[in-house]
mmCIF file of C-alpha atoms in Angstrom:
data_model
loop_
_atom_site.group_PDB
_atom_site.id
_atom_site.type_symbol
_atom_site.label_atom_id
_atom_site.label_comp_id
_atom_site.label_asym_id
_atom_site.label_seq_id
_atom_site.Cartn_x
_atom_site.Cartn_y
_atom_site.Cartn_z
ATOM 1 C CA ASP A 1 16.279 -3.232 -12.821
ATOM 2 C CA ALA A 2 13.658 -5.878 -11.506
ATOM 3 C CA GLY A 3 11.437 -7.195 -14.201
ATOM 4 C CA ILE A 4 7.961 -5.604 -13.771
ATOM 5 C CA THR A 5 5.726 -4.283 -16.587
ATOM 6 C CA GLN A 6 2.436 -2.819 -16.479
ATOM 7 C CA SER A 7 -0.157 -2.297 -19.150
ATOM 8 C CA PRO A 8 -1.524 -0.308 -20.656
ATOM 9 C CA ARG A 9 0.769 2.863 -19.915
ATOM 10 C CA HIS A 10 -2.229 5.121 -20.577
ATOM 11 C CA LYS A 11 -5.868 4.747 -20.943
ATOM 12 C CA VAL A 12 -8.948 6.878 -21.185
ATOM 13 C CA THR A 13 -12.120 5.379 -20.418
ATOM 14 C CA GLU A 14 -15.890 6.363 -19.958
ATOM 15 C CA THR A 15 -17.840 6.457 -16.803
ATOM 16 C CA GLY A 16 -19.532 3.164 -15.965
ATOM 17 C CA THR A 17 -17.062 0.796 -17.963
ATOM 18 C CA PRO A 18 -15.111 -1.877 -16.482
ATOM 19 C CA VAL A 19 -11.302 -1.566 -16.747
ATOM 20 C CA THR A 20 -8.561 -3.865 -16.040
ATOM 21 C CA LEU A 21 -5.002 -3.015 -15.533
ATOM 22 C CA ARG A 22 -2.134 -5.822 -15.790
ATOM 23 C CA CYS A 23 0.894 -6.063 -13.689
ATOM 24 C CA HIS A 24 3.503 -8.559 -14.868
ATOM 25 C CA GLN A 25 6.759 -9.519 -13.095
ATOM 26 C CA THR A 26 9.532 -11.941 -14.015
ATOM 27 C CA GLU A 27 11.276 -12.069 -10.698
ATOM 28 C CA ASN A 28 9.150 -14.568 -9.048
ATOM 29 C CA HIS A 29 8.657 -12.373 -5.980
ATOM 30 C CA ARG A 30 5.854 -13.305 -3.453
ATOM 31 C CA TYR A 31 4.203 -9.950 -3.063
ATOM 32 C CA MET A 32 2.375 -7.889 -5.459
ATOM 33 C CA TYR A 33 0.510 -4.622 -4.642
ATOM 34 C CA TRP A 34 -1.398 -2.076 -6.430
ATOM 35 C CA TYR A 35 -1.420 1.570 -5.433
ATOM 36 C CA ARG A 36 -2.869 4.918 -6.674
ATOM 37 C CA GLN A 37 -0.987 8.135 -6.607
ATOM 38 C CA ASP A 38 -3.057 11.396 -6.356
ATOM 39 C CA PRO A 39 -1.874 14.891 -5.648
ATOM 40 C CA GLY A 40 -2.239 15.681 -1.694
ATOM 41 C CA HIS A 41 -2.835 11.925 -0.725
ATOM 42 C CA GLY A 42 0.457 10.476 -1.996
ATOM 43 C CA LEU A 43 0.658 6.660 -2.745
ATOM 44 C CA ARG A 44 -2.327 4.821 -1.087
ATOM 45 C CA LEU A 45 -2.608 1.082 -1.219
ATOM 46 C CA ILE A 46 -5.603 -0.330 -3.302
ATOM 47 C CA HIS A 47 -5.073 -4.173 -2.656
ATOM 48 C CA TYR A 48 -2.019 -6.481 -2.307
ATOM 49 C CA SER A 49 -1.222 -10.044 -2.897
ATOM 50 C CA TYR A 50 0.730 -12.381 -0.730
ATOM 51 C CA GLY A 51 0.662 -15.497 -3.116
ATOM 52 C CA VAL A 52 -1.507 -17.175 -5.774
ATOM 53 C CA LYS A 53 -5.000 -16.594 -5.040
ATOM 54 C CA ASP A 54 -4.187 -15.005 -1.757
ATOM 55 C CA THR A 55 -5.124 -11.125 -1.645
ATOM 56 C CA ASP A 56 -6.014 -8.640 0.966
ATOM 57 C CA LYS A 57 -7.575 -5.061 0.853
ATOM 58 C CA GLY A 58 -5.804 -1.686 1.262
ATOM 59 C CA GLU A 59 -6.812 1.635 2.330
ATOM 60 C CA VAL A 60 -8.873 2.268 -0.770
ATOM 61 C CA SER A 61 -10.126 -0.858 -2.018
ATOM 62 C CA ASP A 62 -13.935 0.175 -2.629
ATOM 63 C CA GLY A 63 -14.827 0.075 -6.294
ATOM 64 C CA TYR A 64 -11.765 -2.187 -7.140
ATOM 65 C CA SER A 65 -11.082 -5.967 -7.281
ATOM 66 C CA VAL A 66 -7.977 -7.982 -7.861
ATOM 67 C CA SER A 67 -6.896 -11.242 -9.207
ATOM 68 C CA ARG A 68 -3.732 -13.291 -9.000
ATOM 69 C CA SER A 69 -3.976 -16.642 -10.850
ATOM 70 C CA LYS A 70 -0.292 -17.001 -11.434
ATOM 71 C CA THR A 71 2.659 -15.711 -9.630
ATOM 72 C CA GLU A 72 3.736 -13.480 -12.119
ATOM 73 C CA ASP A 73 0.466 -11.747 -12.971
ATOM 74 C CA PHE A 74 -1.604 -9.326 -10.791
ATOM 75 C CA LEU A 75 -4.649 -7.650 -12.234
ATOM 76 C CA LEU A 76 -6.716 -4.805 -11.121
ATOM 77 C CA THR A 77 -10.183 -4.352 -12.192
ATOM 78 C CA LEU A 78 -12.341 -1.352 -11.745
ATOM 79 C CA GLU A 79 -15.603 -2.706 -11.749
ATOM 80 C CA SER A 80 -17.531 0.224 -12.890
ATOM 81 C CA ALA A 81 -15.199 3.385 -13.465
ATOM 82 C CA THR A 82 -16.092 6.629 -11.911
ATOM 83 C CA SER A 83 -14.212 10.036 -12.337
ATOM 84 C CA SER A 84 -12.991 9.917 -8.878
ATOM 85 C CA GLN A 85 -10.716 6.696 -9.995
ATOM 86 C CA THR A 86 -8.955 8.970 -12.397
ATOM 87 C CA SER A 87 -5.365 8.515 -11.048
ATOM 88 C CA VAL A 88 -2.018 7.153 -11.714
ATOM 89 C CA TYR A 89 -1.915 3.542 -10.749
ATOM 90 C CA PHE A 90 1.544 1.699 -9.757
ATOM 91 C CA CYS A 91 2.217 -1.938 -9.402
ATOM 92 C CA ALA A 92 4.994 -2.873 -6.998
ATOM 93 C CA ILE A 93 6.772 -6.228 -6.384
ATOM 94 C CA SER A 94 8.728 -7.280 -3.235
ATOM 95 C CA GLU A 95 10.376 -10.522 -1.786
ATOM 96 C CA SER A 96 10.407 -8.874 1.740
ATOM 97 C CA THR A 97 9.060 -5.525 2.443
ATOM 98 C CA ARG A 98 10.936 -5.538 5.792
ATOM 99 C CA HIS A 99 14.353 -5.982 3.979
ATOM 100 C CA TYR A 100 14.231 -4.897 0.542
ATOM 101 C CA GLY A 101 11.341 -2.598 0.060
ATOM 102 C CA TYR A 102 9.520 -2.365 -3.144
ATOM 103 C CA THR A 103 10.376 -2.147 -6.853
ATOM 104 C CA PHE A 104 7.704 -0.194 -8.779
ATOM 105 C CA GLY A 105 6.436 -0.453 -12.344
ATOM 106 C CA SER A 106 6.134 2.623 -14.625
ATOM 107 C CA GLY A 107 2.780 3.242 -13.725
ATOM 108 C CA THR A 108 -0.754 3.599 -15.514
ATOM 109 C CA ARG A 109 -2.109 6.844 -16.224
ATOM 110 C CA LEU A 110 -5.881 6.395 -16.219
ATOM 111 C CA THR A 111 -8.538 8.930 -17.144
ATOM 112 C CA VAL A 112 -12.303 8.409 -16.538
ATOM 113 C CA VAL A 113 -14.382 10.782 -18.670
ATOM 114 C CA ARG B 1 -3.459 9.112 12.521
ATOM 115 C CA LYS B 2 -1.199 8.574 9.464
ATOM 116 C CA GLU B 3 1.683 6.161 9.828
ATOM 117 C CA VAL B 4 4.142 8.721 8.232
ATOM 118 C CA GLU B 5 4.132 12.285 7.632
ATOM 119 C CA GLN B 6 6.564 14.667 5.953
ATOM 120 C CA ASP B 7 6.851 18.315 5.173
ATOM 121 C CA PRO B 8 5.712 18.688 1.407
ATOM 122 C CA GLY B 9 8.030 21.576 0.799
ATOM 123 C CA PRO B 10 8.842 22.657 -1.697
ATOM 124 C CA PHE B 11 12.515 23.255 -0.930
ATOM 125 C CA ASN B 12 14.339 25.462 -3.306
ATOM 126 C CA VAL B 13 18.122 25.342 -3.038
ATOM 127 C CA PRO B 14 21.212 26.545 -5.063
ATOM 128 C CA GLU B 15 23.465 24.133 -6.500
ATOM 129 C CA GLY B 16 26.061 23.102 -3.986
ATOM 130 C CA ALA B 17 23.928 23.572 -1.030
ATOM 131 C CA THR B 18 23.222 21.069 1.848
ATOM 132 C CA VAL B 19 19.536 20.303 2.435
ATOM 133 C CA ALA B 20 17.692 18.051 4.938
ATOM 134 C CA PHE B 21 14.383 16.540 4.868
ATOM 135 C CA ASN B 22 12.530 14.839 8.139
ATOM 136 C CA CYS B 23 9.663 12.872 8.408
ATOM 137 C CA THR B 24 7.743 11.380 11.436
ATOM 138 C CA TYR B 25 6.276 7.975 11.994
ATOM 139 C CA SER B 26 3.605 7.030 14.462
ATOM 140 C CA ASN B 27 4.235 3.261 15.293
ATOM 141 C CA SER B 28 7.362 3.343 17.728
ATOM 142 C CA ALA B 29 7.600 -0.487 17.010
ATOM 143 C CA SER B 30 8.418 0.134 13.167
ATOM 144 C CA GLN B 31 11.723 -1.391 12.205
ATOM 145 C CA SER B 32 12.271 -0.897 8.597
ATOM 146 C CA PHE B 33 12.433 2.569 6.975
ATOM 147 C CA PHE B 34 13.422 3.614 3.437
ATOM 148 C CA TRP B 35 13.690 6.791 1.247
ATOM 149 C CA TYR B 36 12.585 6.595 -2.317
ATOM 150 C CA ARG B 37 13.024 9.182 -5.019
ATOM 151 C CA GLN B 38 10.287 10.030 -7.658
ATOM 152 C CA ASP B 39 11.029 12.069 -10.883
ATOM 153 C CA CYS B 40 8.155 13.952 -12.249
ATOM 154 C CA ARG B 41 5.818 11.549 -14.054
ATOM 155 C CA LYS B 42 7.870 8.527 -13.013
ATOM 156 C CA GLU B 43 7.783 5.708 -10.816
ATOM 157 C CA PRO B 44 9.277 5.906 -7.176
ATOM 158 C CA LYS B 45 12.800 4.285 -7.046
ATOM 159 C CA LEU B 46 14.447 3.003 -3.896
ATOM 160 C CA LEU B 47 17.310 5.648 -2.842
ATOM 161 C CA MET B 48 18.171 3.938 0.418
ATOM 162 C CA SER B 49 17.335 2.047 3.304
ATOM 163 C CA VAL B 50 17.473 3.684 6.767
ATOM 164 C CA TYR B 51 19.442 1.599 9.236
ATOM 165 C CA SER B 52 19.436 2.278 13.226
ATOM 166 C CA SER B 53 23.080 3.229 13.159
ATOM 167 C CA GLY B 54 22.549 5.552 10.172
ATOM 168 C CA ASN B 55 24.039 5.135 6.768
ATOM 169 C CA GLU B 56 25.665 7.084 4.063
ATOM 170 C CA ASP B 57 25.808 6.672 0.170
ATOM 171 C CA GLY B 58 27.930 9.283 -1.414
ATOM 172 C CA ARG B 59 26.437 12.649 -0.804
ATOM 173 C CA PHE B 60 23.288 11.045 0.760
ATOM 174 C CA THR B 61 23.067 10.272 4.567
ATOM 175 C CA ALA B 62 20.015 8.847 6.176
ATOM 176 C CA GLN B 63 19.532 8.695 9.927
ATOM 177 C CA LEU B 64 16.940 7.355 12.280
ATOM 178 C CA ASN B 65 16.053 8.892 15.717
ATOM 179 C CA ARG B 66 13.944 6.484 17.322
ATOM 180 C CA ALA B 67 13.340 8.365 20.577
ATOM 181 C CA SER B 68 11.672 11.200 18.403
ATOM 182 C CA GLN B 69 10.277 8.984 15.873
ATOM 183 C CA TYR B 70 11.852 10.473 12.920
ATOM 184 C CA ILE B 71 13.787 9.791 9.727
ATOM 185 C CA SER B 72 16.163 12.376 8.110
ATOM 186 C CA LEU B 73 17.672 12.531 4.631
ATOM 187 C CA LEU B 74 20.642 14.769 4.279
ATOM 188 C CA ILE B 75 21.976 15.738 0.699
ATOM 189 C CA ARG B 76 25.330 17.346 0.633
ATOM 190 C CA ASP B 77 26.707 19.290 -2.499
ATOM 191 C CA SER B 78 23.171 19.190 -4.361
ATOM 192 C CA LYS B 79 23.297 18.725 -8.048
ATOM 193 C CA LEU B 80 20.589 19.717 -10.428
ATOM 194 C CA SER B 81 19.929 16.183 -10.928
ATOM 195 C CA ASP B 82 18.845 15.774 -7.521
ATOM 196 C CA SER B 83 15.692 17.648 -8.256
ATOM 197 C CA ALA B 84 12.884 15.371 -7.704
ATOM 198 C CA THR B 85 10.198 14.357 -4.929
ATOM 199 C CA TYR B 86 11.590 12.531 -1.899
ATOM 200 C CA LEU B 87 9.261 9.885 -0.209
ATOM 201 C CA CYS B 88 9.535 8.763 3.406
ATOM 202 C CA VAL B 89 8.626 5.162 4.019
ATOM 203 C CA VAL B 90 7.849 3.018 6.625
ATOM 204 C CA ASN B 91 7.019 -0.862 7.269
ATOM 205 C CA PRO B 92 5.040 -1.016 10.476
ATOM 206 C CA PRO B 93 5.457 -4.240 12.696
ATOM 207 C CA GLY B 94 3.089 -7.123 11.275
ATOM 208 C CA ALA B 95 2.428 -5.053 8.129
ATOM 209 C CA ASN B 96 2.917 -6.852 4.778
ATOM 210 C CA ASN B 97 2.953 -3.476 2.728
ATOM 211 C CA LEU B 98 4.670 -0.114 3.127
ATOM 212 C CA PHE B 99 3.346 3.131 3.879
ATOM 213 C CA PHE B 100 4.582 6.287 2.081
ATOM 214 C CA GLY B 101 4.522 9.859 3.159
ATOM 215 C CA THR B 102 3.168 12.172 0.486
ATOM 216 C CA GLY B 103 6.623 13.475 -0.464
ATOM 217 C CA THR B 104 8.716 16.287 -0.148
ATOM 218 C CA ARG B 105 9.685 18.297 -3.482
ATOM 219 C CA LEU B 106 13.124 19.418 -3.919
ATOM 220 C CA THR B 107 14.204 21.792 -6.685
ATOM 221 C CA VAL B 108 17.916 22.716 -7.064
ATOM 222 C CA ILE B 109 18.740 25.914 -8.800
ATOM 223 C CA PRO B 110 21.480 26.686 -10.810
#
């Protein structure tokens, strides 16, 4: 399997606190993505990166920011967590979405109380 | 309009049955399609790509119908281990990301 890890795996945080999730890859893939998955909505794109320091917004980017200072790391920050951000967050990597699709990390279960 | 839509199911089938899932996509110029499988509380994993000519991998067959803009997945001789959610995925032209259907849940019953 491709080398992609997410941390933490589980987190409980309080409303209003900042939270950072980390995605780390060892595949040297160009593209990295953050999705959230919620019942009834499926997987929705938050932000993605197409290179170091190159990022773009997805469908549900409000309240989230990202950074990619190295090829292997893609950070997702919830600036001030809200209960609506309780979700499962998946990171994914790809060298070419058209040809190879994605490989996903194991996910982070975030609960905002 | 969503890029991809699929019947959420659930589909409950006995072992050994054949089951088919369809999903529709909205952008007629889309070129890349995939089926992913997701087990409960796990990450999605690539099951197979969908090629224009159709493709088969063991008991699984994927087909593309461009005229009607739908993709199908056929599972023959269902096993208990096939129980999962199956996600239909599209890469529209010019997009650097994939769009996922909400998934179709399959339960294979002994």
